[in-house]
């Protein structure tokens, strides 16, 4: 019983960390996309 609970906690922790990593990558990707669009708009304005 105790072993199963511990194993479940380890699995849950690894799943949580994976979801955090995925969220972090999506967050970085959206920031990069936003910056690219912003830079393109600025360069178009200055031309």
PDB file of C-alpha atoms in Angstrom:
ATOM      1  CA  UNK A   1       0.000   0.000   0.000  1.00  0.00           C
ATOM      2  CA  UNK A   2       2.728   2.434   1.034  1.00  0.00           C
ATOM      3  CA  UNK A   3       4.925   1.474  -1.917  1.00  0.00           C
ATOM      4  CA  UNK A   4       2.038   2.020  -4.321  1.00  0.00           C
ATOM      5  CA  UNK A   5       1.329   5.444  -2.821  1.00  0.00           C
ATOM      6  CA  UNK A   6       4.992   6.434  -3.114  1.00  0.00           C
ATOM      7  CA  UNK A   7       5.137   5.210  -6.713  1.00  0.00           C
ATOM      8  CA  UNK A   8       1.979   7.189  -7.500  1.00  0.00           C
ATOM      9  CA  UNK A   9       3.504  10.342  -6.025  1.00  0.00           C
ATOM     10  CA  UNK A  10       6.675   9.860  -8.081  1.00  0.00           C
ATOM     11  CA  UNK A  11       4.619   9.358 -11.259  1.00  0.00           C
ATOM     12  CA  UNK A  12       2.456  12.389 -10.468  1.00  0.00           C
ATOM     13  CA  UNK A  13       5.563  14.496  -9.803  1.00  0.00           C
ATOM     14  CA  UNK A  14       7.141  13.492 -13.114  1.00  0.00           C
ATOM     15  CA  UNK A  15       3.891  14.220 -14.989  1.00  0.00           C
ATOM     16  CA  UNK A  16       3.653  17.628 -13.285  1.00  0.00           C
ATOM     17  CA  UNK A  17       7.243  18.487 -14.200  1.00  0.00           C
ATOM     18  CA  UNK A  18       6.665  17.411 -17.815  1.00  0.00           C
ATOM     19  CA  UNK A  19       3.551  19.601 -18.047  1.00  0.00           C
ATOM     20  CA  UNK A  20       5.491  22.513 -16.538  1.00  0.00           C
ATOM     21  CA  UNK A  21       8.255  22.051 -19.127  1.00  0.00           C
ATOM     22  CA  UNK A  22       5.700  21.902 -21.966  1.00  0.00           C
ATOM     23  CA  UNK A  23       3.957  25.024 -20.627  1.00  0.00           C
ATOM     24  CA  UNK A  24       7.321  26.806 -20.358  1.00  0.00           C
ATOM     25  CA  UNK A  25       8.204  25.942 -23.965  1.00  0.00           C
ATOM     26  CA  UNK A  26       4.790  27.134 -25.220  1.00  0.00           C
ATOM     27  CA  UNK A  27       5.225  30.328 -23.169  1.00  0.00           C
ATOM     28  CA  UNK A  28       8.686  30.994 -24.669  1.00  0.00           C
ATOM     29  CA  UNK A  29       7.421  30.220 -28.167  1.00  0.00           C
ATOM     30  CA  UNK A  30       4.519  32.666 -27.831  1.00  0.00           C
ATOM     31  CA  UNK A  31       6.874  35.392 -26.559  1.00  0.00           C
ATOM     32  CA  UNK A  32       9.221  34.787 -29.494  1.00  0.00           C
ATOM     33  CA  UNK A  33       6.324  34.946 -31.953  1.00  0.00           C
ATOM     34  CA  UNK A  34       5.057  38.169 -30.359  1.00  0.00           C
ATOM     35  CA  UNK A  35       8.526  39.748 -30.560  1.00  0.00           C
ATOM     36  CA  UNK A  36       8.939  38.724 -34.204  1.00  0.00           C
ATOM     37  CA  UNK A  37       5.583  40.268 -35.151  1.00  0.00           C
ATOM     38  CA  UNK A  38       6.427  43.407 -33.165  1.00  0.00           C
ATOM     39  CA  UNK A  39       9.823  43.777 -34.862  1.00  0.00           C
ATOM     40  CA  UNK A  40       8.246  43.324 -38.302  1.00  0.00           C
ATOM     41  CA  UNK A  41       5.662  46.020 -37.517  1.00  0.00           C
ATOM     42  CA  UNK A  42       8.374  48.422 -36.294  1.00  0.00           C
ATOM     43  CA  UNK A  43      10.513  47.865 -39.400  1.00  0.00           C
ATOM     44  CA  UNK A  44       7.483  48.454 -41.616  1.00  0.00           C
ATOM     45  CA  UNK A  45       6.694  51.714 -39.801  1.00  0.00           C
ATOM     46  CA  UNK A  46      10.249  53.034 -40.118  1.00  0.00           C
ATOM     47  CA  UNK A  47      10.458  52.327 -43.856  1.00  0.00           C
TER      48      UNK A  47
END
